[in-house]
Short mmCIF file of C-alpha atoms and ligand atoms in Angstrom, two decimals:
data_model
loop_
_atom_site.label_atom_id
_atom_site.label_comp_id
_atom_site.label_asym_id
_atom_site.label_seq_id
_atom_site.Cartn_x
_atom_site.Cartn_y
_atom_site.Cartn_z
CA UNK A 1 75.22 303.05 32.16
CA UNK A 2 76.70 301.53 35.48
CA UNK A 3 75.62 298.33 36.43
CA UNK A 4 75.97 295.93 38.94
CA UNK A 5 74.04 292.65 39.85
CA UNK A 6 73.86 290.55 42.91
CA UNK A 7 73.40 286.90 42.66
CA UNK A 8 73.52 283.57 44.32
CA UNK A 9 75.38 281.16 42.38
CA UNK A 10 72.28 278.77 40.96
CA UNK A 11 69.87 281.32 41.60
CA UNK A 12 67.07 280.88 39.02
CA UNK A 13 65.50 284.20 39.16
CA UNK A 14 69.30 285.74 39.16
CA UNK A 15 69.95 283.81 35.99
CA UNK A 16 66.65 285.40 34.26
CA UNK A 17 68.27 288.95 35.18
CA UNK A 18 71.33 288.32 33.83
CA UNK A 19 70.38 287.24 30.42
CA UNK A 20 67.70 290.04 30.14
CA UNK A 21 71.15 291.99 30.79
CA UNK A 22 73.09 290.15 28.24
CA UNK A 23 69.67 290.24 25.54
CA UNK A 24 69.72 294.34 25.90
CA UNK A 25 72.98 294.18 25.75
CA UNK A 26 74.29 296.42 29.08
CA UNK A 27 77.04 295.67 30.29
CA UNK A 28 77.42 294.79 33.97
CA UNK A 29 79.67 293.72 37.19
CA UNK A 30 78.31 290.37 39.04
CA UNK A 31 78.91 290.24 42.37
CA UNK A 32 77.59 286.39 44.06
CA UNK A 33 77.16 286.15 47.64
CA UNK A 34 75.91 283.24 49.30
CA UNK A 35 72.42 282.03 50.21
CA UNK A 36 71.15 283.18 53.86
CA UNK A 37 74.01 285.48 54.03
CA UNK A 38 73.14 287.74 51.02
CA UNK A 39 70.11 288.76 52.92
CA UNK A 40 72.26 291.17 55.69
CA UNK A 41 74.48 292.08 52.56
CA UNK A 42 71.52 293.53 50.53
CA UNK A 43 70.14 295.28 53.31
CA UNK A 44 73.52 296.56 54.42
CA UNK A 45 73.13 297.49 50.44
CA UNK A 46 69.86 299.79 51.14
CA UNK A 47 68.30 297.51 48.34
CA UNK A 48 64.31 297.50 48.66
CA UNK A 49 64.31 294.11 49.72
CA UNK A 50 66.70 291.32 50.50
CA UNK A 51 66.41 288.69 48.06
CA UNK A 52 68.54 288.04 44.81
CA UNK A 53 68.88 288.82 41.79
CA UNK A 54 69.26 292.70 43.00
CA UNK A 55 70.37 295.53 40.13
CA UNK A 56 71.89 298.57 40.80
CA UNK A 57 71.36 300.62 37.64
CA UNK A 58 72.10 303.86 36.54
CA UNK A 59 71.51 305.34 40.36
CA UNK A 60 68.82 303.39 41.01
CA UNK A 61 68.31 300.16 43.23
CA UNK A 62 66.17 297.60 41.89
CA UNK A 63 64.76 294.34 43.80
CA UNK A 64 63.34 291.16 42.18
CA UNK A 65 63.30 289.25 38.67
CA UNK A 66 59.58 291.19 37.52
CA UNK A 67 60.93 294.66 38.79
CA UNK A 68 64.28 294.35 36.90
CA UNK A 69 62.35 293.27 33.47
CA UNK A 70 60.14 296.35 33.31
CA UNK A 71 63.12 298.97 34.46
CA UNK A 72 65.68 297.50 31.66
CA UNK A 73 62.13 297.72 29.20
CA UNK A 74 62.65 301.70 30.30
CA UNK A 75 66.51 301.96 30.16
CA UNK A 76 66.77 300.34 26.90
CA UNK A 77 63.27 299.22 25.10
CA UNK A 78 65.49 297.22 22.43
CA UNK A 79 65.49 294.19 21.94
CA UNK A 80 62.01 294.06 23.77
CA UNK A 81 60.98 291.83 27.00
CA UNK A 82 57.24 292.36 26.44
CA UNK A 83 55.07 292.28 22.94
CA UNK A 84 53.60 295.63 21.76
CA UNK A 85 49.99 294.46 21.17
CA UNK A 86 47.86 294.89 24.61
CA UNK A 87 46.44 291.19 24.46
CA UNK A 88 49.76 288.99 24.48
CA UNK A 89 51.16 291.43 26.36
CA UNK A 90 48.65 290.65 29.15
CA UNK A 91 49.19 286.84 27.93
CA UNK A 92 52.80 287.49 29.03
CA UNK A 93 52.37 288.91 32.10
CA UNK A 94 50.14 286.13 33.20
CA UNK A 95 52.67 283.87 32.15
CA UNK A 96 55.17 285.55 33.79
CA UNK A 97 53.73 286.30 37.20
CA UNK A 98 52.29 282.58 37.48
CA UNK A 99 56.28 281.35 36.55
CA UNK A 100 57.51 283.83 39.47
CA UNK A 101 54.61 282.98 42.36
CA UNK A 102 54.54 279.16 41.65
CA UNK A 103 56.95 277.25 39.49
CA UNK A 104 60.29 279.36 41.23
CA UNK A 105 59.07 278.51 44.87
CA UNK A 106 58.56 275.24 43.93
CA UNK A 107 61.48 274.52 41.90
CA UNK A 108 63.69 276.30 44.76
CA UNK A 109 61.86 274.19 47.76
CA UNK A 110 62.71 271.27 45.47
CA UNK A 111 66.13 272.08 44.96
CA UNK A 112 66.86 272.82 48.89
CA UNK A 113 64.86 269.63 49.36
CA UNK A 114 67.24 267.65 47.68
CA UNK A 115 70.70 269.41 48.32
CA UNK A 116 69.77 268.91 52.21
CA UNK A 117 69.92 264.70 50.80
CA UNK A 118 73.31 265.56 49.27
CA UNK A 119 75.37 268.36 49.49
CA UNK A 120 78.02 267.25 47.38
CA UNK A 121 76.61 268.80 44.18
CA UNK A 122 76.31 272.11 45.30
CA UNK A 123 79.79 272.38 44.06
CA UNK A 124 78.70 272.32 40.75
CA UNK A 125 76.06 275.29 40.91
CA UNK A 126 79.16 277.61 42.24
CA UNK A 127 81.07 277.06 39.00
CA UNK A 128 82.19 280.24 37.74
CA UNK A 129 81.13 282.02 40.76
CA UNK A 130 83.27 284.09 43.21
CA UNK A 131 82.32 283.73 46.33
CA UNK A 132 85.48 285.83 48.14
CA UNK A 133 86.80 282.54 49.40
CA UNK A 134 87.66 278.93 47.81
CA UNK A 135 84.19 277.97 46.38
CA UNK A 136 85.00 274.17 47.22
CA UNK A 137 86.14 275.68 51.10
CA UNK A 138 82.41 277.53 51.10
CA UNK A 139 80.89 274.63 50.12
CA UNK A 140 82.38 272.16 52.98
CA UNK A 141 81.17 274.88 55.59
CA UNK A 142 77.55 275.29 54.05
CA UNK A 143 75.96 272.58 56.24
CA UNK A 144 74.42 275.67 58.68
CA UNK A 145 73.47 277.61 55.03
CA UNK A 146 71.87 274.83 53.89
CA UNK A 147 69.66 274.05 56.62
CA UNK A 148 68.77 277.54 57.36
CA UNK A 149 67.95 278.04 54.03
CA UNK A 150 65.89 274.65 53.75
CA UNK A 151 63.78 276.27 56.60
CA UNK A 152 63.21 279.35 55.14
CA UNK A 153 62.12 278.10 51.96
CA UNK A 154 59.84 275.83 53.64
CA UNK A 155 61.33 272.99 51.67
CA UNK A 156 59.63 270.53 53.95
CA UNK A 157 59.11 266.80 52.41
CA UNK A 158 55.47 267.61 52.66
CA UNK A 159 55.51 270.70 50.54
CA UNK A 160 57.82 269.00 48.27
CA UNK A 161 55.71 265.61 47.88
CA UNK A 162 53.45 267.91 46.81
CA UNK A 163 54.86 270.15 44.44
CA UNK A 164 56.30 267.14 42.59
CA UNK A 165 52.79 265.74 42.45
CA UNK A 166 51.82 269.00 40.65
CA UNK A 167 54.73 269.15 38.28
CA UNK A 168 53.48 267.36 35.43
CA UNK A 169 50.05 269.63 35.43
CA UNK A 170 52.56 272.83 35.43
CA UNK A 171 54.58 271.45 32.59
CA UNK A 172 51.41 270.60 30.39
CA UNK A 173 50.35 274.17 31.29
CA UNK A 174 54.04 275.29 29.96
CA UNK A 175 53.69 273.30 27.11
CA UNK A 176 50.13 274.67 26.20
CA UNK A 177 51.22 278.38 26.39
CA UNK A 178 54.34 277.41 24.13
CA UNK A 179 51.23 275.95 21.92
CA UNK A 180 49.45 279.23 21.97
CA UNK A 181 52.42 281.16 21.00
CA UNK A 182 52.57 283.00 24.10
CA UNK A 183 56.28 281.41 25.21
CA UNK A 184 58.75 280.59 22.74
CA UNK A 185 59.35 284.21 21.55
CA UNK A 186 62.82 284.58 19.74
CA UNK A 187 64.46 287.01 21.34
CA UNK A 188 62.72 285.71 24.58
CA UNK A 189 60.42 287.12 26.27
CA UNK A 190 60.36 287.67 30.20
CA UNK A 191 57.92 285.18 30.50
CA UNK A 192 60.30 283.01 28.83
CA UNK A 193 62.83 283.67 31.14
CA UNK A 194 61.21 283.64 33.86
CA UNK A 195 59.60 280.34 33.74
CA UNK A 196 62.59 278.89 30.92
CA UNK A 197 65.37 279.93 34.26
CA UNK A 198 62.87 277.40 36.90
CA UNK A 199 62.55 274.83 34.52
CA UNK A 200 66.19 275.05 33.83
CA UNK A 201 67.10 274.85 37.58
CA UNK A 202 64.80 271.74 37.70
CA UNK A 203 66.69 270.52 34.96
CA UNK A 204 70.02 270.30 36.81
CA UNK A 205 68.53 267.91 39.08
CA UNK A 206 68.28 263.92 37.20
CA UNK A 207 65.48 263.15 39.29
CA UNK A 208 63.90 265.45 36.77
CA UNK A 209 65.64 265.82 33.51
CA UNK A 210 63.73 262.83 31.58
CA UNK A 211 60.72 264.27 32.29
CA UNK A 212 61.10 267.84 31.35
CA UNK A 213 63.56 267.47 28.90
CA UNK A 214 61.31 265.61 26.19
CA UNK A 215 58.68 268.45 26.17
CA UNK A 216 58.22 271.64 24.57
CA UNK A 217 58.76 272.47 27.80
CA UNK A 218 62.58 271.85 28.10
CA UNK A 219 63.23 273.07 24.65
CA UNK A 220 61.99 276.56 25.42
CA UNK A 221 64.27 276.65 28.55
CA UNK A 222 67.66 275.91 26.57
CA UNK A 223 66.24 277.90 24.35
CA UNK A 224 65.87 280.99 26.76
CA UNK A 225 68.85 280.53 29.21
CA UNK A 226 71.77 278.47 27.13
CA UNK A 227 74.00 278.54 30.30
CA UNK A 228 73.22 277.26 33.94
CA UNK A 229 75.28 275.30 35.82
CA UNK A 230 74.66 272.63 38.06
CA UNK A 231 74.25 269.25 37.99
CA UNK A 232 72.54 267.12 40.89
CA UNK A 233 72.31 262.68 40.80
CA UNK A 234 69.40 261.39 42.04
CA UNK A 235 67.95 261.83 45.53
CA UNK A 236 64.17 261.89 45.82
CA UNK A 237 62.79 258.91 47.14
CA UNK A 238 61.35 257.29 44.53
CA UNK A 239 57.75 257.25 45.61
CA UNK A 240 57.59 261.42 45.94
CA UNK A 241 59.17 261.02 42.03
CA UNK A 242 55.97 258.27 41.32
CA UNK A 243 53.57 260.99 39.83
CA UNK A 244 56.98 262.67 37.40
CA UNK A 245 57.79 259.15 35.97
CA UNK A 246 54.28 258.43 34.89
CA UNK A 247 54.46 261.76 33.50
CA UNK A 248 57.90 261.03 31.34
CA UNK A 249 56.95 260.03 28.11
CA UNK A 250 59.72 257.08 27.68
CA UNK A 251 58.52 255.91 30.87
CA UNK A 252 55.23 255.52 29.98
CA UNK A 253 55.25 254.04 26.60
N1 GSH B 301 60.42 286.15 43.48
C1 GSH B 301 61.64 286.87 43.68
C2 GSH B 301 62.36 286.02 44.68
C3 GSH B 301 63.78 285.93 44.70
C4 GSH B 301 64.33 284.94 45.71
O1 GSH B 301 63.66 284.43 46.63
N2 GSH B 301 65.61 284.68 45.51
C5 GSH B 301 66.32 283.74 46.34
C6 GSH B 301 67.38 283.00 45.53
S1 GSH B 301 66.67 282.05 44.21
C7 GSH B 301 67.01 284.45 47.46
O2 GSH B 301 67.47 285.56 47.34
N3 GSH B 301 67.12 283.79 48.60
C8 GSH B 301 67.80 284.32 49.72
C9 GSH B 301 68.41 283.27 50.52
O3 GSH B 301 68.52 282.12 50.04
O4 GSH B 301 68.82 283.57 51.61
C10 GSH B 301 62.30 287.15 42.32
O5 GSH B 301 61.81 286.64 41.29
O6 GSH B 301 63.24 287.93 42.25
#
């Protein structure tokens, strides 16, 4: 079976694909592209839509982290993405499409938020990507990329005062589903990795690590994606980060 994947280097929902990938074991090419600009390369592609992580399996051309889960569950059911029984497989999917509509669109406005503060990390997200030109000569140029994609994300400061504001209720509602048994499958499930890649992404970034590493929460991401790169200082201003560090248990005790 032929497969390629498209991916932006630090792309949480393109770091989900690939380890459902490497978890059924197919093998496949990666080809990264960068942010803003993958969007004319996937339609050039004829892909269904023009956001990463894109698959091109076996003929067909798939579009987005929920679509690629259930068409690798058909190409290979083994090892599985979703329980058998009906309930937690509905517990799953819940899971799963809360983790895609609001923890990744909060984790990425946070992300774009902050790398608009300081661009010098994004170095560290392209590791072991190949971008078609020096990664460290793609990064000095990205000051356009960055801002356009800062806009389209809608990483305002507003948006992202508030999403931090709502990150410790999201964790506790991570950490209660690990409780219930619907995360923390082993293999992981694609609820797992789709919520375990976000709060991985959010990891890279120190204005959140102590608070999301000490939890359930940030066990069940290592757990489900070992590998991401990235690694971001701290940027926030500390009065948007007020509502995380009351939240971080070494903080508060
Ligand atoms: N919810 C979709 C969204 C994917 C998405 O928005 N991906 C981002 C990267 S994380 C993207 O392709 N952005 C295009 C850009 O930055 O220009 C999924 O889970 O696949």
């Amino acid at each position: 079976m032929e497969a390629t994947l498209y991916v932006i280097p630090g792309s949480h929902p393109a770091a989900a694909a690939r380890r459902m990938l490497e978890l059924k074991g197919v093998p496949y090419k990666r080809v990264d592209l960068m942010p803003v600009i993958s969007r004319g390369a996937l339609r050039a592609l004829r892909f269904p839509s023009n956001t990463v992580p894109a698959l091109a399996i076996g003929g067909v051309k798939i579009t987005g982290s929920k679509a690629i889960a259930r068409q690798l569950e058909r190409f290979r059911p083994e090892p599985p993405l979703f329980p058998a029984d009906p309930d937690r497989r509905a517990a799953v999917e819940e899971a799963e499409a809360w983790g895609e509509e609001v923890l990744q669109p909060a984790v990425r406005r946070i992300l774009w938020n902050a790398i608009k503060r300081n661009r010098a990390p994004l170095l560290s997200y392209a590791e072991g990507a190949n971008l078609g030109i020096p990664t460290g000569l793609a990064v000095k140029t990205a000051a356009p990329i960055v801002a356009a994609a800062t806009r389209m994300n809608a990483a305002d400061d507003e948006s992202v005062r508030s999403d931090l504001a709502e990150l410790p209720g999201w964790l506790d509602k991570i950490d209660g589903w690990i409780a219930d048994g619907v995360l923390g499958d082993d293999p992981p499930n694609a609820a797992d990795l789709q919520i375990g890649s976000s709060l991985r992404l959010a990891m890279t970034l120190d204005d959140l690590l102590p608070v999301i590493e000490s939890r359930p929460s940030g066990a069940l991401a290592l757990r489900a994606i070992p590998e991401f790169p990235g690694r971001a200082p701290t940027v926030l201003p500390a009065d948007w980060l007020e509502p995380v560090r009351s939240a971080t248990p070494a903080a508060s005790s």
